[in-house]
């Protein structure tokens, strides 16, 4: 686990509403296609996958997943994506292979590690981050918003 402070970031995103699963990947691929057309999918690009809802407390049909890319300044979005500001703050960052097994194992360990390091969860969204070479490989970072306990 690394601790990182993220600045606020302007993002473009495509939202998928419905059960989490294969459609999340399709939504991310749609965002990547859009980003390629606009010459944004470069080695310095940062992508985020954001599950906006907890599937234990939100019905599968209402769960929202956002596939996001950080926008350069200035860049004008078109009607294929939405624009938002991702709030900054302190995050506990876990590097994992982007496989179902590795991510499942990470989720089983993350919250215990955060608590052992005397941090508390913050109410911002948890992020799956893909940057640099990660956008082309099967690696990601799970970024959990935290604050000092």
PDB file of C-alpha atoms in Angstrom:
ATOM      1  CA  UNK A   1       0.000   0.000   0.000  1.00  0.00           C
ATOM      2  CA  UNK A   2       1.194   3.485  -0.907  1.00  0.00           C
ATOM      3  CA  UNK A   3      -0.408   6.700   0.254  1.00  0.00           C
ATOM      4  CA  UNK A   4      -0.978   9.314  -2.453  1.00  0.00           C
ATOM      5  CA  UNK A   5      -2.612  12.717  -2.506  1.00  0.00           C
ATOM      6  CA  UNK A   6      -4.539  13.205  -5.763  1.00  0.00           C
ATOM      7  CA  UNK A   7      -5.307  16.724  -7.004  1.00  0.00           C
ATOM      8  CA  UNK A   8      -8.819  17.456  -8.295  1.00  0.00           C
ATOM      9  CA  UNK A   9      -8.992  16.271 -11.907  1.00  0.00           C
ATOM     10  CA  UNK A  10     -11.247  17.165 -14.815  1.00  0.00           C
ATOM     11  CA  UNK A  11     -12.536  13.992 -16.455  1.00  0.00           C
ATOM     12  CA  UNK A  12     -14.640  12.824 -19.371  1.00  0.00           C
ATOM     13  CA  UNK A  13     -16.744   9.755 -18.670  1.00  0.00           C
ATOM     14  CA  UNK A  14     -19.240   7.294 -20.065  1.00  0.00           C
ATOM     15  CA  UNK A  15     -21.751   5.852 -17.581  1.00  0.00           C
ATOM     16  CA  UNK A  16     -23.188   2.353 -17.637  1.00  0.00           C
ATOM     17  CA  UNK A  17     -26.221   1.649 -15.434  1.00  0.00           C
ATOM     18  CA  UNK A  18     -27.050  -1.929 -14.554  1.00  0.00           C
ATOM     19  CA  UNK A  19     -25.402  -4.955 -12.950  1.00  0.00           C
ATOM     20  CA  UNK A  20     -21.630  -4.748 -12.595  1.00  0.00           C
ATOM     21  CA  UNK A  21     -19.760  -7.231 -14.768  1.00  0.00           C
ATOM     22  CA  UNK A  22     -18.926  -7.612 -18.481  1.00  0.00           C
ATOM     23  CA  UNK A  23     -20.755  -4.405 -19.405  1.00  0.00           C
ATOM     24  CA  UNK A  24     -18.208  -2.433 -17.323  1.00  0.00           C
ATOM     25  CA  UNK A  25     -15.450  -3.618 -19.673  1.00  0.00           C
ATOM     26  CA  UNK A  26     -17.588  -2.732 -22.724  1.00  0.00           C
ATOM     27  CA  UNK A  27     -18.103   0.759 -21.298  1.00  0.00           C
ATOM     28  CA  UNK A  28     -14.352   1.185 -20.750  1.00  0.00           C
ATOM     29  CA  UNK A  29     -13.680   0.029 -24.322  1.00  0.00           C
ATOM     30  CA  UNK A  30     -16.224   2.574 -25.617  1.00  0.00           C
ATOM     31  CA  UNK A  31     -14.411   5.310 -23.663  1.00  0.00           C
ATOM     32  CA  UNK A  32     -11.031   4.167 -25.026  1.00  0.00           C
ATOM     33  CA  UNK A  33     -12.422   4.264 -28.592  1.00  0.00           C
ATOM     34  CA  UNK A  34     -13.657   7.818 -28.002  1.00  0.00           C
ATOM     35  CA  UNK A  35     -10.302   8.803 -26.450  1.00  0.00           C
ATOM     36  CA  UNK A  36      -8.363   7.329 -29.411  1.00  0.00           C
ATOM     37  CA  UNK A  37     -10.466   9.343 -31.868  1.00  0.00           C
ATOM     38  CA  UNK A  38      -9.565  12.498 -29.921  1.00  0.00           C
ATOM     39  CA  UNK A  39      -5.870  11.583 -29.542  1.00  0.00           C
ATOM     40  CA  UNK A  40      -6.197  11.364 -25.745  1.00  0.00           C
ATOM     41  CA  UNK A  41      -5.217   7.707 -25.283  1.00  0.00           C
ATOM     42  CA  UNK A  42      -1.474   8.284 -25.000  1.00  0.00           C
ATOM     43  CA  UNK A  43       1.267   6.878 -22.770  1.00  0.00           C
ATOM     44  CA  UNK A  44       0.613   9.709 -20.323  1.00  0.00           C
ATOM     45  CA  UNK A  45      -3.171   9.132 -20.165  1.00  0.00           C
ATOM     46  CA  UNK A  46      -4.865   8.257 -16.882  1.00  0.00           C
ATOM     47  CA  UNK A  47      -8.068   6.212 -16.957  1.00  0.00           C
ATOM     48  CA  UNK A  48     -10.380   5.444 -14.042  1.00  0.00           C
ATOM     49  CA  UNK A  49     -13.121   2.898 -13.548  1.00  0.00           C
ATOM     50  CA  UNK A  50     -15.529   4.019 -10.847  1.00  0.00           C
ATOM     51  CA  UNK A  51     -18.227   1.790  -9.384  1.00  0.00           C
ATOM     52  CA  UNK A  52     -20.517   4.494  -8.000  1.00  0.00           C
ATOM     53  CA  UNK A  53     -22.752   2.197  -5.945  1.00  0.00           C
ATOM     54  CA  UNK A  54     -22.349  -0.617  -3.444  1.00  0.00           C
ATOM     55  CA  UNK A  55     -24.051  -3.693  -4.952  1.00  0.00           C
ATOM     56  CA  UNK A  56     -24.833  -4.914  -1.419  1.00  0.00           C
ATOM     57  CA  UNK A  57     -27.074  -1.888  -0.803  1.00  0.00           C
ATOM     58  CA  UNK A  58     -28.128  -0.899  -4.348  1.00  0.00           C
ATOM     59  CA  UNK A  59     -30.197  -3.100  -6.661  1.00  0.00           C
ATOM     60  CA  UNK A  60     -28.171  -4.417  -9.626  1.00  0.00           C
ATOM     61  CA  UNK A  61     -30.383  -2.515 -12.100  1.00  0.00           C
ATOM     62  CA  UNK A  62     -29.517   0.788 -10.359  1.00  0.00           C
ATOM     63  CA  UNK A  63     -25.723   0.295 -10.050  1.00  0.00           C
ATOM     64  CA  UNK A  64     -23.693   2.928 -11.915  1.00  0.00           C
ATOM     65  CA  UNK A  65     -20.222   2.413 -13.401  1.00  0.00           C
ATOM     66  CA  UNK A  66     -18.232   5.292 -14.904  1.00  0.00           C
ATOM     67  CA  UNK A  67     -15.344   4.755 -17.329  1.00  0.00           C
ATOM     68  CA  UNK A  68     -13.259   7.943 -17.146  1.00  0.00           C
ATOM     69  CA  UNK A  69     -10.224   9.635 -18.654  1.00  0.00           C
ATOM     70  CA  UNK A  70      -8.420  12.676 -17.260  1.00  0.00           C
ATOM     71  CA  UNK A  71      -8.732  15.585 -19.685  1.00  0.00           C
ATOM     72  CA  UNK A  72      -5.926  17.933 -20.664  1.00  0.00           C
ATOM     73  CA  UNK A  73      -6.454  21.677 -20.410  1.00  0.00           C
ATOM     74  CA  UNK A  74      -7.978  22.999 -22.569  1.00  0.00           C
ATOM     75  CA  UNK A  75     -10.125  20.301 -24.139  1.00  0.00           C
ATOM     76  CA  UNK A  76     -13.740  20.628 -25.189  1.00  0.00           C
ATOM     77  CA  UNK A  77     -15.839  17.463 -24.798  1.00  0.00           C
ATOM     78  CA  UNK A  78     -18.457  16.438 -27.346  1.00  0.00           C
ATOM     79  CA  UNK A  79     -21.885  14.851 -26.878  1.00  0.00           C
ATOM     80  CA  UNK A  80     -20.489  11.287 -26.691  1.00  0.00           C
ATOM     81  CA  UNK A  81     -19.201  11.772 -23.135  1.00  0.00           C
ATOM     82  CA  UNK A  82     -20.038  13.670 -19.975  1.00  0.00           C
ATOM     83  CA  UNK A  83     -17.659  15.928 -18.080  1.00  0.00           C
ATOM     84  CA  UNK A  84     -17.072  16.143 -14.317  1.00  0.00           C
ATOM     85  CA  UNK A  85     -14.489  17.017 -11.679  1.00  0.00           C
ATOM     86  CA  UNK A  86     -13.018  14.140  -9.725  1.00  0.00           C
ATOM     87  CA  UNK A  87     -12.379  15.388  -6.186  1.00  0.00           C
ATOM     88  CA  UNK A  88      -8.844  15.232  -4.923  1.00  0.00           C
ATOM     89  CA  UNK A  89      -7.676  13.941  -1.583  1.00  0.00           C
ATOM     90  CA  UNK A  90      -5.728  11.227   0.174  1.00  0.00           C
ATOM     91  CA  UNK A  91      -5.898   7.682  -1.217  1.00  0.00           C
ATOM     92  CA  UNK A  92      -4.507   4.323  -0.155  1.00  0.00           C
ATOM     93  CA  UNK A  93      -3.200   2.862  -3.424  1.00  0.00           C
ATOM     94  CA  UNK A  94      -2.889  -0.886  -4.025  1.00  0.00           C
ATOM     95  CA  UNK A  95      -1.198  -2.204  -7.206  1.00  0.00           C
ATOM     96  CA  UNK A  96      -2.814  -5.400  -8.493  1.00  0.00           C
ATOM     97  CA  UNK A  97      -2.963  -7.526 -11.607  1.00  0.00           C
ATOM     98  CA  UNK A  98      -6.235  -6.846 -13.394  1.00  0.00           C
ATOM     99  CA  UNK A  99      -7.537 -10.399 -13.176  1.00  0.00           C
ATOM    100  CA  UNK A 100     -10.700 -11.527 -11.396  1.00  0.00           C
ATOM    101  CA  UNK A 101      -8.707 -13.613  -8.899  1.00  0.00           C
ATOM    102  CA  UNK A 102      -6.152 -10.915  -8.058  1.00  0.00           C
ATOM    103  CA  UNK A 103      -8.813  -8.239  -7.641  1.00  0.00           C
ATOM    104  CA  UNK A 104     -10.973 -10.507  -5.476  1.00  0.00           C
ATOM    105  CA  UNK A 105      -7.976 -11.249  -3.242  1.00  0.00           C
ATOM    106  CA  UNK A 106      -7.112  -7.551  -3.039  1.00  0.00           C
ATOM    107  CA  UNK A 107     -10.663  -6.679  -1.940  1.00  0.00           C
ATOM    108  CA  UNK A 108     -10.434  -9.287   0.827  1.00  0.00           C
ATOM    109  CA  UNK A 109      -7.270  -7.622   2.190  1.00  0.00           C
ATOM    110  CA  UNK A 110      -7.598  -3.891   1.462  1.00  0.00           C
ATOM    111  CA  UNK A 111      -9.838  -2.773   4.312  1.00  0.00           C
ATOM    112  CA  UNK A 112      -7.836  -4.658   6.944  1.00  0.00           C
ATOM    113  CA  UNK A 113      -4.591  -3.113   5.690  1.00  0.00           C
ATOM    114  CA  UNK A 114      -6.113   0.370   5.789  1.00  0.00           C
ATOM    115  CA  UNK A 115      -7.340  -0.155   9.353  1.00  0.00           C
ATOM    116  CA  UNK A 116      -3.965  -1.594  10.473  1.00  0.00           C
ATOM    117  CA  UNK A 117      -2.302   1.578   9.176  1.00  0.00           C
ATOM    118  CA  UNK A 118      -4.708   3.706  11.234  1.00  0.00           C
ATOM    119  CA  UNK A 119      -6.661   5.260   8.377  1.00  0.00           C
ATOM    120  CA  UNK A 120     -10.432   5.475   7.961  1.00  0.00           C
ATOM    121  CA  UNK A 121     -12.475   5.268   4.780  1.00  0.00           C
ATOM    122  CA  UNK A 122     -13.576   8.587   3.360  1.00  0.00           C
ATOM    123  CA  UNK A 123     -16.887   9.032   1.516  1.00  0.00           C
ATOM    124  CA  UNK A 124     -15.366   9.658  -1.929  1.00  0.00           C
ATOM    125  CA  UNK A 125     -15.588   6.948  -4.608  1.00  0.00           C
ATOM    126  CA  UNK A 126     -13.107   4.083  -4.782  1.00  0.00           C
ATOM    127  CA  UNK A 127     -11.168   4.242  -8.071  1.00  0.00           C
ATOM    128  CA  UNK A 128      -9.627   1.651 -10.350  1.00  0.00           C
ATOM    129  CA  UNK A 129      -6.745   3.564 -11.904  1.00  0.00           C
ATOM    130  CA  UNK A 130      -4.921   2.788 -15.147  1.00  0.00           C
ATOM    131  CA  UNK A 131      -2.027   5.072 -16.078  1.00  0.00           C
ATOM    132  CA  UNK A 132       0.983   4.967 -18.358  1.00  0.00           C
ATOM    133  CA  UNK A 133       1.815   1.391 -19.336  1.00  0.00           C
ATOM    134  CA  UNK A 134      -1.143   0.101 -17.292  1.00  0.00           C
ATOM    135  CA  UNK A 135      -3.527   1.300 -20.002  1.00  0.00           C
ATOM    136  CA  UNK A 136      -2.031  -1.316 -22.338  1.00  0.00           C
ATOM    137  CA  UNK A 137      -1.308  -4.070 -19.788  1.00  0.00           C
ATOM    138  CA  UNK A 138      -3.325  -6.137 -17.345  1.00  0.00           C
ATOM    139  CA  UNK A 139      -2.414  -4.100 -14.241  1.00  0.00           C
ATOM    140  CA  UNK A 140      -4.309  -1.504 -12.273  1.00  0.00           C
ATOM    141  CA  UNK A 141      -4.284   0.357  -8.994  1.00  0.00           C
ATOM    142  CA  UNK A 142      -7.182   0.254  -6.576  1.00  0.00           C
ATOM    143  CA  UNK A 143      -7.336   3.680  -4.958  1.00  0.00           C
ATOM    144  CA  UNK A 144      -9.347   3.849  -1.735  1.00  0.00           C
ATOM    145  CA  UNK A 145     -10.183   7.309  -0.358  1.00  0.00           C
ATOM    146  CA  UNK A 146      -9.030   7.622   3.253  1.00  0.00           C
ATOM    147  CA  UNK A 147      -8.427  10.104   6.038  1.00  0.00           C
ATOM    148  CA  UNK A 148      -6.322   9.938   9.181  1.00  0.00           C
ATOM    149  CA  UNK A 149      -8.070   8.044  12.005  1.00  0.00           C
TER     150      UNK A 149
END
